[in-house]
Amino acid sequence: MCRIRRRRPSFRWSLRETRSRTVRRNGVVLNRRFVGLLLVTSLVPMIEATVLVALGFRAAQGIPPQLTALWPYDTYHDLRWLYVYHRSWWEFALWLTYVLVARGLFTTGLVRLAWPAGVPRPSLGWLLRRNVVLGVLVGGFVAPWAAISVAASVVALSWVLLASLLPMFLLAPFLQRVAVVEHWWRGLPSISLVGWSLLNFVVLTVAGALCWAAPGWWTVPVAGVAGALNGVLWNRTVRAALLPSRVRWARVPVTPLAALLAVAVPLVIPPVTELVPGNEQWIRTAVLERPLPAAVTHAVIVLTGYGSDYGGEQPSDPRVQRFSYRGLDSDGKPLAYRSADTTRSMADSVALLARQVELLRRRTGRRVALIGESEGAMVARTYLARRHDATVDILVMFSPLIYAGRAYYPPPHHDEGWGVVTGWQLRVIFGLADVGGGPDEPFIRSLLDDAPFYRNQLMCPVPGVRIVAFLPTATATEAPPGEYSRIPVYQIPGVHGGLLDRRLLQERLIDFLIGKPIARTRAEYPLMQSFAAAWQAPPLPIEANPAWAGNRQPDPAFTGKVCLPAR
């Protein structure tokens, strides 16, 4: 007998063949499947939104629409929750396995419902194997960036959040083909796939803003509508992946090359942000390299930010002094320091600042104004919380880390604790990338250990002290939307550590030191806050973390307010 060989199913179809196989019955089946697809993709986000609203978890209410989004945003949604909410290695491994396999199974169902009528569909077993394997592969690719998004919620830096999001944005059009096309690693995605992937990002961004802005239980139907739009996008992307008009570079392994590019792009972000004129440069021009106007009656200490250095140069005005992260010499002059010295703990920096404030007051006989940028602003504000006396009655903060410490990971010698695996993954990532001193620097650990204060009290008034914060608009993307300050703020275009209109800032700074009240808000600031709501990692509740038991504060993630009195 002749042996009959089963032909392997082919996934190359022409548009003419597809049309010839489309009949009225298939159109009915398609409509039913399409309705089922919309029901599934809308119901699941509504369930998550219902839980978050019931818990009053305001800060995370922009996330549910991503639950049924296209690859890789759905996996990004899953892993951000997991990286924040696990307490041991075995718990992380168990939930990671469940999340990746469940995502593969769920995607299989979505692909079957989205499959266009008239196109031969592979067996259920083939789809299951393909999508479960895909779930694991995408999880491995997304995992480092999900961990970095948690790091972004610790340090509250917009460029770190952008670095975690860019790789997925760049690779998304390539991943849409993996679930349904046999040779998915070859060829460029079609213009349709690129367009649908871009639209998915826009939908998730706008939906996150609307979910957060919707009052009360209205968040649930808004999440449902966003999920239904995800269903439409699943329908269109599966069709676009199966019926490309023409595959360009059909023999080139474009997808692996795109993955390498996506990994490399975030490394360019820190150097690019340094091209924006920095605060330290204009602070030198405004305060350190020229005498202050006679109308300024205070002595001034300037605290520069993370990674700054100081060669021991003396300011031109004897009333002005540079804060040193190494302390003072025997004559009371600030010591030169290197960028590595800025990694010291907040407690050590506050102790050095207290000594410097005391000696400057003795030498000048004046009250002291503190001007701090980034880390320097955090040190100055922490000083006012821990050691404040009547000597300091003016604080100017440039680019403070708003709402830092929203997540946690324990020190390396701890085997358990919220985010234990996240901490080790960040240590590996920072070690391989050779970026900074890593996630366990004393300064970073200060933000983690004293997170309740920085989340609730950083931008609050201090009795007897005039305070203003100059905020670049990029800080709007660094924290969940809602109330973040009860002190005057002056918002101006720029990125963290770089404010663009330096001449205006010099004028406003001197005005404030003289005694004039200043404040300015920009209409785009709250809008940018809302649009970033979808991409923040969910914060860890203050009440949940035993490491924060000694510093309980009302949690803005639930109250939507800051500066509430500590319990």
Coordinates of C-alpha atoms in Angstrom, one line a residue:
M1 CA 0.0 0.0 0.0
C2 CA 1.1 3.5 -0.7
R3 CA 1.8 5.5 2.3
I4 CA -0.2 8.8 2.3
R5 CA 1.8 11.7 3.6
R6 CA -0.1 14.3 5.4
R7 CA 0.8 17.7 4.1
R8 CA 1.8 20.4 6.5
P9 CA -0.7 23.2 6.6
S10 CA 0.4 26.2 4.7
F11 CA -0.3 29.7 6.0
R12 CA 0.1 31.5 2.7
W13 CA -3.2 32.6 1.2
S14 CA -4.0 35.0 -1.6
L15 CA -6.8 37.6 -1.2
R16 CA -8.6 36.1 -4.2
E17 CA -8.6 32.6 -2.6
T18 CA -9.9 34.1 0.6
R19 CA -12.8 35.8 -1.1
S20 CA -13.7 32.7 -3.0
R21 CA -14.1 30.8 0.2
T22 CA -16.1 33.4 2.0
V23 CA -19.8 32.4 2.0
R24 CA -22.9 33.7 3.8
R25 CA -22.7 31.0 6.5
N26 CA -19.1 32.0 7.3
G27 CA -20.2 35.6 7.5
V28 CA -22.7 34.6 10.2
V29 CA -20.1 32.6 12.1
L30 CA -17.8 35.6 11.8
N31 CA -20.4 37.9 13.3
R32 CA -20.9 35.5 16.2
R33 CA -17.2 35.2 16.8
F34 CA -16.8 38.9 16.6
V35 CA -19.5 39.5 19.2
G36 CA -17.9 36.9 21.4
L37 CA -14.5 38.5 21.0
L38 CA -15.9 41.9 22.1
L39 CA -17.7 40.3 25.1
V40 CA -14.5 38.6 26.3
T41 CA -12.2 41.5 25.8
S42 CA -14.6 43.9 27.5
L43 CA -15.7 41.7 30.4
V44 CA -12.2 40.9 31.7
P45 CA -11.0 44.5 32.2
M46 CA -14.4 45.3 33.8
I47 CA -13.8 42.6 36.4
E48 CA -10.3 44.0 37.3
A49 CA -11.7 47.6 37.4
T50 CA -14.5 46.4 39.7
V51 CA -12.0 45.0 42.1
L52 CA -9.9 48.2 42.1
V53 CA -12.9 50.5 42.5
A54 CA -14.2 48.3 45.4
L55 CA -10.8 48.6 47.1
G56 CA -10.6 52.3 46.5
F57 CA -7.3 51.7 44.7
R58 CA -7.3 55.0 42.8
A59 CA -3.7 55.0 41.6
A60 CA -4.1 51.7 39.7
Q61 CA -7.4 52.4 38.0
G62 CA -5.8 53.4 34.7
I63 CA -4.3 49.9 34.2
P64 CA -7.3 47.5 33.5
P65 CA -7.7 48.3 29.8
Q66 CA -4.3 46.7 29.2
L67 CA -5.6 43.3 30.4
T68 CA -6.9 42.4 26.9
A69 CA -4.5 44.5 24.9
L70 CA -2.4 43.3 22.0
W71 CA 1.1 41.8 22.5
P72 CA 3.2 42.9 24.4
Y73 CA 1.1 45.3 26.4
D74 CA -1.0 42.6 27.9
T75 CA 2.1 40.8 29.3
Y76 CA 3.5 44.2 30.5
H77 CA 0.2 44.6 32.5
D78 CA 0.6 41.1 34.1
L79 CA 4.3 41.4 35.0
R80 CA 4.1 44.8 36.6
W81 CA 1.5 43.5 39.0
L82 CA 3.7 40.4 39.7
Y83 CA 6.9 42.4 40.2
V84 CA 5.3 44.6 42.8
Y85 CA 3.1 41.9 44.5
H86 CA 5.2 38.9 45.5
R87 CA 7.0 38.1 48.7
S88 CA 9.2 35.1 48.1
W89 CA 11.1 33.3 45.3
W90 CA 8.7 30.3 45.2
E91 CA 5.7 32.6 45.2
F92 CA 7.1 34.5 42.3
A93 CA 8.0 31.4 40.4
L94 CA 4.5 29.9 40.9
W95 CA 2.7 33.0 39.8
L96 CA 5.0 33.7 36.9
T97 CA 4.3 30.2 35.5
Y98 CA 0.6 30.7 36.0
V99 CA 0.6 34.2 34.4
L100 CA 2.6 33.2 31.3
V101 CA 0.7 30.0 30.6
A102 CA -2.7 31.6 31.3
R103 CA -1.8 34.4 29.0
G104 CA -0.9 32.0 26.2
L105 CA -4.2 30.1 26.7
F106 CA -6.2 33.3 26.8
T107 CA -4.6 34.6 23.7
T108 CA -5.4 31.3 21.9
G109 CA -9.0 32.0 22.6
L110 CA -8.8 35.6 21.3
V111 CA -7.0 34.5 18.2
R112 CA -9.6 31.9 17.4
L113 CA -12.4 34.4 17.9
A114 CA -10.6 37.0 15.7
W115 CA -9.7 34.5 12.9
P116 CA -11.2 35.8 9.6
A117 CA -13.8 33.8 7.9
G118 CA -12.7 32.0 4.7
V119 CA -9.1 31.6 5.9
P120 CA -8.0 28.0 6.7
R121 CA -7.5 27.9 10.4
P122 CA -4.8 25.6 12.0
S123 CA -5.8 23.1 14.6
L124 CA -6.5 24.1 18.2
G125 CA -3.4 22.2 19.3
W126 CA -1.2 24.2 16.9
L127 CA -2.6 27.4 18.2
L128 CA -2.2 26.4 21.8
R129 CA 1.4 25.4 21.4
R130 CA 2.2 28.5 19.4
N131 CA 0.6 30.9 21.9
V132 CA 1.8 29.2 25.1
V133 CA 5.4 29.3 23.7
L134 CA 4.8 32.8 22.6
G135 CA 3.6 33.8 26.1
V136 CA 6.8 32.5 27.6
L137 CA 9.0 34.2 24.9
V138 CA 7.2 37.6 25.3
G139 CA 7.3 37.2 29.1
G140 CA 11.1 36.8 28.9
F141 CA 11.4 39.8 26.7
V142 CA 9.1 42.0 28.7
A143 CA 10.4 41.0 32.2
P144 CA 13.4 43.3 32.3
W145 CA 11.3 46.3 31.2
A146 CA 8.5 45.5 33.7
A147 CA 11.2 45.4 36.4
I148 CA 12.6 48.8 35.2
S149 CA 9.0 50.2 35.4
V150 CA 9.0 49.3 39.1
A151 CA 12.4 51.0 39.5
A152 CA 10.8 54.1 37.8
S153 CA 8.1 54.1 40.6
V154 CA 10.9 54.0 43.2
V155 CA 12.9 56.9 41.9
A156 CA 10.1 58.8 40.2
L157 CA 12.1 59.6 37.1
S158 CA 10.3 60.0 33.8
W159 CA 13.2 58.8 31.6
V160 CA 13.3 55.5 33.5
L161 CA 9.6 55.0 32.8
L162 CA 10.2 55.9 29.1
A163 CA 13.1 53.4 29.0
S164 CA 10.8 50.6 30.2
L165 CA 8.1 51.4 27.6
L166 CA 10.0 52.1 24.5
P167 CA 11.2 48.6 23.7
M168 CA 7.6 47.2 23.7
F169 CA 6.4 50.1 21.6
L170 CA 9.0 49.4 19.0
L171 CA 8.5 45.7 18.9
A172 CA 4.7 45.5 19.1
P173 CA 4.1 45.5 15.3
F174 CA 6.4 42.5 14.9
L175 CA 4.8 40.5 17.7
Q176 CA 1.3 40.7 16.2
R177 CA 2.3 38.1 13.6
V178 CA 3.8 35.5 16.0
A179 CA 0.5 34.1 17.2
V180 CA -0.8 33.3 13.7
V181 CA 2.0 33.2 11.1
E182 CA 4.4 30.3 10.7
H183 CA 7.6 32.2 9.7
W184 CA 7.0 35.1 11.9
W185 CA 10.6 36.1 12.4
R186 CA 11.1 37.0 8.7
G187 CA 10.0 40.1 6.9
L188 CA 8.8 43.5 7.8
P189 CA 5.3 43.9 9.3
S190 CA 2.8 45.5 7.0
I191 CA 1.8 49.2 7.3
S192 CA -1.6 48.0 8.6
L193 CA 0.1 46.1 11.5
V194 CA 2.2 49.1 12.3
G195 CA -0.9 51.3 12.2
W196 CA -3.0 49.0 14.4
S197 CA -0.2 48.6 16.9
L198 CA 0.2 52.4 17.2
L199 CA -3.5 52.8 17.6
N200 CA -3.5 50.2 20.4
F201 CA -1.0 52.3 22.3
V202 CA -3.1 55.4 21.8
V203 CA -6.2 53.6 22.9
L204 CA -4.6 52.3 26.0
T205 CA -3.1 55.7 26.9
V206 CA -6.5 57.5 26.5
A207 CA -8.4 54.7 28.1
G208 CA -6.1 54.8 31.1
A209 CA -6.7 58.6 31.5
L210 CA -10.5 58.2 31.2
C211 CA -10.6 55.2 33.6
W212 CA -8.8 57.3 36.2
A213 CA -10.8 60.4 35.6
A214 CA -14.2 58.6 35.7
P215 CA -15.9 59.1 39.0
G216 CA -16.6 56.1 41.2
W217 CA -18.1 53.1 39.5
W218 CA -18.1 54.8 36.1
T219 CA -14.5 53.5 35.8
V220 CA -16.0 50.0 35.2
P221 CA -18.0 50.7 32.0
V222 CA -15.2 52.9 30.7
A223 CA -12.8 49.9 31.1
G224 CA -15.4 47.8 29.3
V225 CA -15.5 50.1 26.4
A226 CA -11.7 50.2 26.2
G227 CA -11.7 46.4 26.3
A228 CA -14.2 46.3 23.4
L229 CA -11.9 48.5 21.4
N230 CA -9.1 46.0 22.2
G231 CA -11.4 43.3 20.7
V232 CA -11.7 45.3 17.5
L233 CA -8.0 45.7 17.3
W234 CA -7.5 42.0 17.8
N235 CA -9.8 41.4 14.9
R236 CA -8.0 43.8 12.6
T237 CA -4.5 42.8 13.6
V238 CA -5.1 39.0 13.1
R239 CA -6.6 39.8 9.7
A240 CA -3.7 42.1 8.8
A241 CA -1.2 39.5 9.9
L242 CA -2.8 36.7 7.8
L243 CA -3.6 38.7 4.7
P244 CA -0.6 41.0 4.0
S245 CA -0.7 42.6 0.7
R246 CA 3.0 42.2 0.3
V247 CA 5.8 41.1 2.7
R248 CA 8.9 43.2 2.3
W249 CA 12.3 41.7 3.2
A250 CA 10.6 38.3 3.3
R251 CA 13.9 36.4 3.8
V252 CA 15.5 38.7 6.3
P253 CA 15.1 37.8 10.1
V254 CA 13.8 41.2 10.8
T255 CA 12.1 40.4 14.1
P256 CA 15.2 39.3 16.0
L257 CA 17.0 42.4 14.7
A258 CA 14.2 44.6 15.8
A259 CA 14.3 43.0 19.3
L260 CA 18.0 43.9 19.5
L261 CA 17.3 47.4 18.4
A262 CA 14.5 47.7 21.0
V263 CA 16.9 46.6 23.7
A264 CA 19.5 49.1 22.6
V265 CA 17.3 52.2 22.3
P266 CA 16.6 52.8 26.0
L267 CA 20.4 53.0 26.6
V268 CA 20.4 56.2 24.5
I269 CA 17.9 58.0 26.7
P270 CA 20.1 59.1 29.5
P271 CA 22.7 60.8 27.2
V272 CA 19.9 62.5 25.3
T273 CA 18.4 63.9 28.4
E274 CA 21.8 65.3 29.3
L275 CA 21.6 67.5 26.2
V276 CA 18.9 69.6 27.8
P277 CA 20.5 72.5 29.7
G278 CA 20.9 71.4 33.3
N279 CA 19.8 73.0 36.5
E280 CA 23.3 73.0 37.9
Q281 CA 24.6 75.1 35.0
W282 CA 22.2 77.9 35.4
I283 CA 22.2 77.7 39.2
R284 CA 25.9 78.4 39.0
T285 CA 25.2 81.4 36.7
A286 CA 22.4 82.7 38.9
V287 CA 23.7 82.1 42.4
L288 CA 27.2 80.8 42.5
E289 CA 29.1 82.9 39.9
R290 CA 27.5 86.3 40.6
P291 CA 26.7 88.3 43.7
L292 CA 23.2 88.1 45.0
P293 CA 21.2 91.4 44.9
A294 CA 21.4 93.5 48.0
A295 CA 17.7 92.9 48.5
V296 CA 18.4 89.2 49.3
T297 CA 18.9 89.2 53.1
H298 CA 19.5 85.5 53.5
A299 CA 22.6 83.3 53.3
V300 CA 22.2 80.6 50.7
I301 CA 23.2 77.0 50.5
V302 CA 23.0 75.4 47.1
L303 CA 22.5 71.6 47.0
T304 CA 23.1 70.1 43.6
G305 CA 21.7 66.7 42.4
Y306 CA 22.6 63.1 42.0
G307 CA 25.8 62.5 40.0
S308 CA 27.1 66.1 40.4
D309 CA 30.7 66.9 41.4
Y310 CA 32.4 69.9 43.0
G311 CA 36.0 71.0 42.7
G312 CA 36.1 73.3 45.7
E313 CA 35.5 76.6 43.8
Q314 CA 34.2 79.4 46.1
P315 CA 31.1 81.3 45.1
S316 CA 31.5 85.0 44.2
D317 CA 29.2 86.0 47.0
P318 CA 30.4 85.3 50.6
R319 CA 26.8 84.8 51.6
V320 CA 26.5 81.8 49.3
Q321 CA 27.9 78.3 49.9
R322 CA 27.9 75.1 48.0
F323 CA 26.7 72.0 49.9
S324 CA 29.3 69.3 50.0
Y325 CA 28.3 65.6 50.1
R326 CA 31.7 65.0 51.8
G327 CA 31.2 67.6 54.5
L328 CA 33.4 70.5 55.7
D329 CA 37.1 70.9 56.3
S330 CA 38.7 72.1 59.5
D331 CA 38.0 75.7 58.5
G332 CA 34.4 75.1 57.8
K333 CA 34.7 75.2 54.0
P334 CA 32.9 72.6 51.9
L335 CA 35.1 69.8 50.7
A336 CA 35.4 69.0 47.0
Y337 CA 33.5 65.8 46.1
R338 CA 33.1 63.4 43.3
S339 CA 29.8 62.1 41.7
A340 CA 30.2 58.8 43.7
D341 CA 29.8 60.8 46.9
T342 CA 26.2 61.7 46.0
T343 CA 25.1 58.1 46.6
R344 CA 25.3 58.5 50.4
S345 CA 22.2 57.9 52.5
M346 CA 19.7 60.6 53.2
A347 CA 20.4 60.5 56.9
D348 CA 24.1 61.1 56.3
S349 CA 23.4 64.0 53.9
V350 CA 21.0 65.5 56.3
A351 CA 23.6 65.4 59.1
L352 CA 26.2 67.1 56.9
L353 CA 23.6 69.7 55.9
A354 CA 22.7 70.4 59.5
R355 CA 26.4 71.1 60.4
Q356 CA 26.8 73.3 57.3
V357 CA 23.6 75.3 58.1
E358 CA 24.8 75.9 61.7
L359 CA 28.3 77.1 60.7
L360 CA 27.0 79.4 57.9
R361 CA 24.5 81.0 60.3
R362 CA 27.3 81.6 62.8
R363 CA 29.6 83.1 60.1
T364 CA 27.1 85.4 58.4
G365 CA 24.6 86.1 61.2
R366 CA 21.8 85.6 58.7
R367 CA 19.0 83.1 58.3
V368 CA 19.6 80.5 55.7
A369 CA 17.8 79.7 52.4
L370 CA 18.2 76.3 50.8
I371 CA 18.2 75.8 47.0
G372 CA 18.1 72.1 46.1
E373 CA 18.0 70.3 42.8
S374 CA 16.8 66.7 42.4
E375 CA 18.6 64.8 45.1
G376 CA 19.6 68.1 46.7
A377 CA 15.9 69.1 46.9
M378 CA 15.1 65.8 48.7
V379 CA 18.0 66.3 51.1
A380 CA 16.8 69.8 51.9
R381 CA 13.2 68.8 52.4
T382 CA 14.2 65.8 54.6
Y383 CA 16.3 68.2 56.7
L384 CA 13.3 70.3 57.3
A385 CA 11.3 67.3 58.4
R386 CA 14.0 65.9 60.7
R387 CA 16.1 68.7 62.0
H388 CA 14.3 71.9 61.3
D389 CA 14.8 75.0 63.4
A390 CA 14.2 78.7 62.8
T391 CA 17.6 79.1 61.0
V392 CA 16.2 77.9 57.7
D393 CA 13.0 79.7 56.6
I394 CA 13.2 79.5 52.7
L395 CA 13.3 76.3 50.6
V396 CA 13.5 76.3 46.8
M397 CA 13.2 72.8 45.1
F398 CA 14.1 72.2 41.5
S399 CA 12.9 68.9 40.0
P400 CA 12.1 67.1 43.3
L401 CA 11.3 63.4 43.0
I402 CA 7.5 63.6 43.4
Y403 CA 5.8 60.6 44.8
A404 CA 9.0 58.4 45.0
G405 CA 9.0 55.1 46.8
R406 CA 5.8 53.7 45.3
A407 CA 7.3 50.2 45.2
Y408 CA 9.7 48.2 47.4
Y409 CA 12.3 45.5 47.3
P410 CA 14.3 44.3 50.4
P411 CA 18.0 44.6 50.9
P412 CA 20.1 41.9 49.3
H413 CA 20.6 39.9 52.5
H414 CA 16.9 39.4 52.8
D415 CA 15.3 36.2 51.3
E416 CA 11.7 37.4 51.6
G417 CA 9.8 40.6 51.4
W418 CA 7.7 42.5 48.8
G419 CA 9.5 42.6 45.5
V420 CA 12.4 40.3 46.5
V421 CA 12.9 38.9 43.0
T422 CA 12.4 42.4 41.5
G423 CA 15.4 43.6 43.5
W424 CA 17.7 40.9 42.3
Q425 CA 16.6 41.3 38.7
L426 CA 17.3 45.1 39.0
R427 CA 20.8 44.3 40.4
V428 CA 21.5 42.0 37.5
I429 CA 20.2 44.6 34.9
F430 CA 22.2 47.5 36.4
G431 CA 25.2 45.3 36.8
L432 CA 25.2 44.3 33.1
A433 CA 24.4 47.8 31.9
D434 CA 27.0 49.3 34.2
V435 CA 24.5 52.1 35.0
G436 CA 25.1 54.1 38.2
G437 CA 25.8 52.3 41.5
G438 CA 22.8 50.0 41.3
P439 CA 19.5 49.7 43.1
D440 CA 21.0 49.3 46.6
E441 CA 22.9 52.6 46.8
P442 CA 22.3 54.2 50.2
F443 CA 20.4 57.1 48.6
I444 CA 18.0 54.7 46.8
R445 CA 17.6 52.7 49.9
S446 CA 16.7 55.9 51.8
L447 CA 13.8 56.4 49.3
L448 CA 12.7 52.8 49.8
D449 CA 12.9 52.8 53.6
D450 CA 11.3 56.1 54.1
A451 CA 8.8 55.9 51.2
P452 CA 5.7 56.8 53.2
F453 CA 7.1 60.2 54.0
Y454 CA 8.2 60.9 50.4
R455 CA 4.8 59.7 49.1
N456 CA 2.7 61.8 51.4
Q457 CA 4.7 64.6 52.9
L458 CA 7.4 65.7 50.4
M459 CA 5.3 68.5 48.8
C460 CA 3.7 69.8 52.0
P461 CA 4.0 73.1 53.8
V462 CA 6.4 73.4 56.8
P463 CA 5.4 75.9 59.5
G464 CA 7.6 79.0 59.3
V465 CA 9.2 78.2 56.0
R466 CA 8.4 79.7 52.6
I467 CA 8.6 76.9 50.0
V468 CA 8.3 76.8 46.2
A469 CA 8.9 73.9 43.8
F470 CA 10.0 74.5 40.2
L471 CA 8.7 71.5 38.2
P472 CA 9.6 70.6 34.6
T473 CA 6.5 69.3 32.7
A474 CA 8.1 65.9 32.3
T475 CA 7.5 65.3 36.1
A476 CA 3.8 65.1 35.2
T477 CA 4.5 61.6 33.9
E478 CA 6.4 60.5 37.0
A479 CA 3.5 59.9 39.4
P480 CA -0.1 58.8 39.2
P481 CA -2.6 61.6 38.5
G482 CA -4.2 63.4 41.3
E483 CA -3.2 65.8 44.0
Y484 CA 0.6 65.8 44.5
S485 CA 1.4 69.2 46.1
R486 CA 0.0 71.7 48.7
I487 CA 2.9 74.1 48.3
P488 CA 3.3 76.7 45.5
V489 CA 4.6 75.2 42.2
Y490 CA 6.1 76.8 39.2
Q491 CA 5.7 74.6 36.2
I492 CA 7.9 75.1 33.1
P493 CA 8.8 73.1 30.0
G494 CA 11.7 70.8 30.5
V495 CA 12.8 67.3 31.6
H496 CA 14.1 66.2 35.0
G497 CA 17.3 68.1 35.8
G498 CA 16.8 70.4 32.8
L499 CA 14.6 73.5 32.7
L500 CA 14.5 75.3 29.4
D501 CA 13.8 78.9 30.1
R502 CA 16.8 79.7 32.3
R503 CA 16.6 83.5 32.2
L504 CA 13.0 83.4 33.4
L505 CA 14.0 81.0 36.2
Q506 CA 16.8 83.2 37.3
E507 CA 14.4 86.1 37.6
R508 CA 11.7 84.0 39.5
L509 CA 14.4 82.6 41.8
I510 CA 15.6 86.0 42.8
D511 CA 12.0 87.2 43.2
F512 CA 11.3 84.4 45.6
L513 CA 14.5 85.0 47.6
I514 CA 13.5 88.6 48.0
G515 CA 10.1 87.7 49.3
K516 CA 7.8 87.8 46.4
P517 CA 5.2 85.0 46.1
I518 CA 5.6 83.1 42.8
A519 CA 3.5 80.3 41.3
R520 CA 2.5 79.1 37.8
T521 CA 0.6 76.1 36.6
R522 CA 0.3 74.9 33.0
A523 CA -2.8 73.4 31.4
E524 CA -0.9 70.5 29.9
Y525 CA 0.5 69.3 33.3
P526 CA -2.6 67.5 34.6
L527 CA -3.4 66.2 31.1
M528 CA 0.1 64.6 31.0
Q529 CA -0.5 63.1 34.4
S530 CA -3.7 61.5 33.3
F531 CA -2.2 60.1 30.0
A532 CA 0.7 58.5 32.0
A533 CA -1.8 56.7 34.4
A534 CA -1.9 53.6 32.1
W535 CA 1.8 53.1 32.2
Q536 CA 2.7 53.4 35.9
A537 CA 3.5 50.3 37.9
P538 CA 0.8 49.7 40.5
P539 CA 2.0 51.1 43.9
L540 CA 2.4 48.9 46.9
P541 CA 0.0 50.0 49.7
I542 CA 1.7 51.5 52.7
E543 CA -0.3 49.4 55.0
A544 CA 0.8 46.2 53.3
N545 CA 4.6 46.5 53.9
P546 CA 5.9 45.6 57.3
A547 CA 9.1 47.4 56.5
W548 CA 7.1 50.7 56.7
A549 CA 5.4 49.9 60.0
G550 CA 7.5 52.5 61.8
N551 CA 6.4 55.4 59.5
R552 CA 2.7 54.9 58.7
Q553 CA 1.2 57.6 56.6
P554 CA -2.1 58.0 54.8
D555 CA -1.7 56.5 51.4
P556 CA -2.3 58.8 48.4
A557 CA -2.7 55.7 46.2
F558 CA -6.1 55.3 47.9
T559 CA -7.0 58.7 49.3
G560 CA -6.0 60.7 46.2
K561 CA -4.6 63.3 48.6
V562 CA -1.3 64.3 50.0
C563 CA -0.2 66.0 53.2
L564 CA -2.8 64.2 55.3
P565 CA -1.7 63.9 59.0
A566 CA 0.2 60.7 59.9
R567 CA -1.6 58.1 61.9

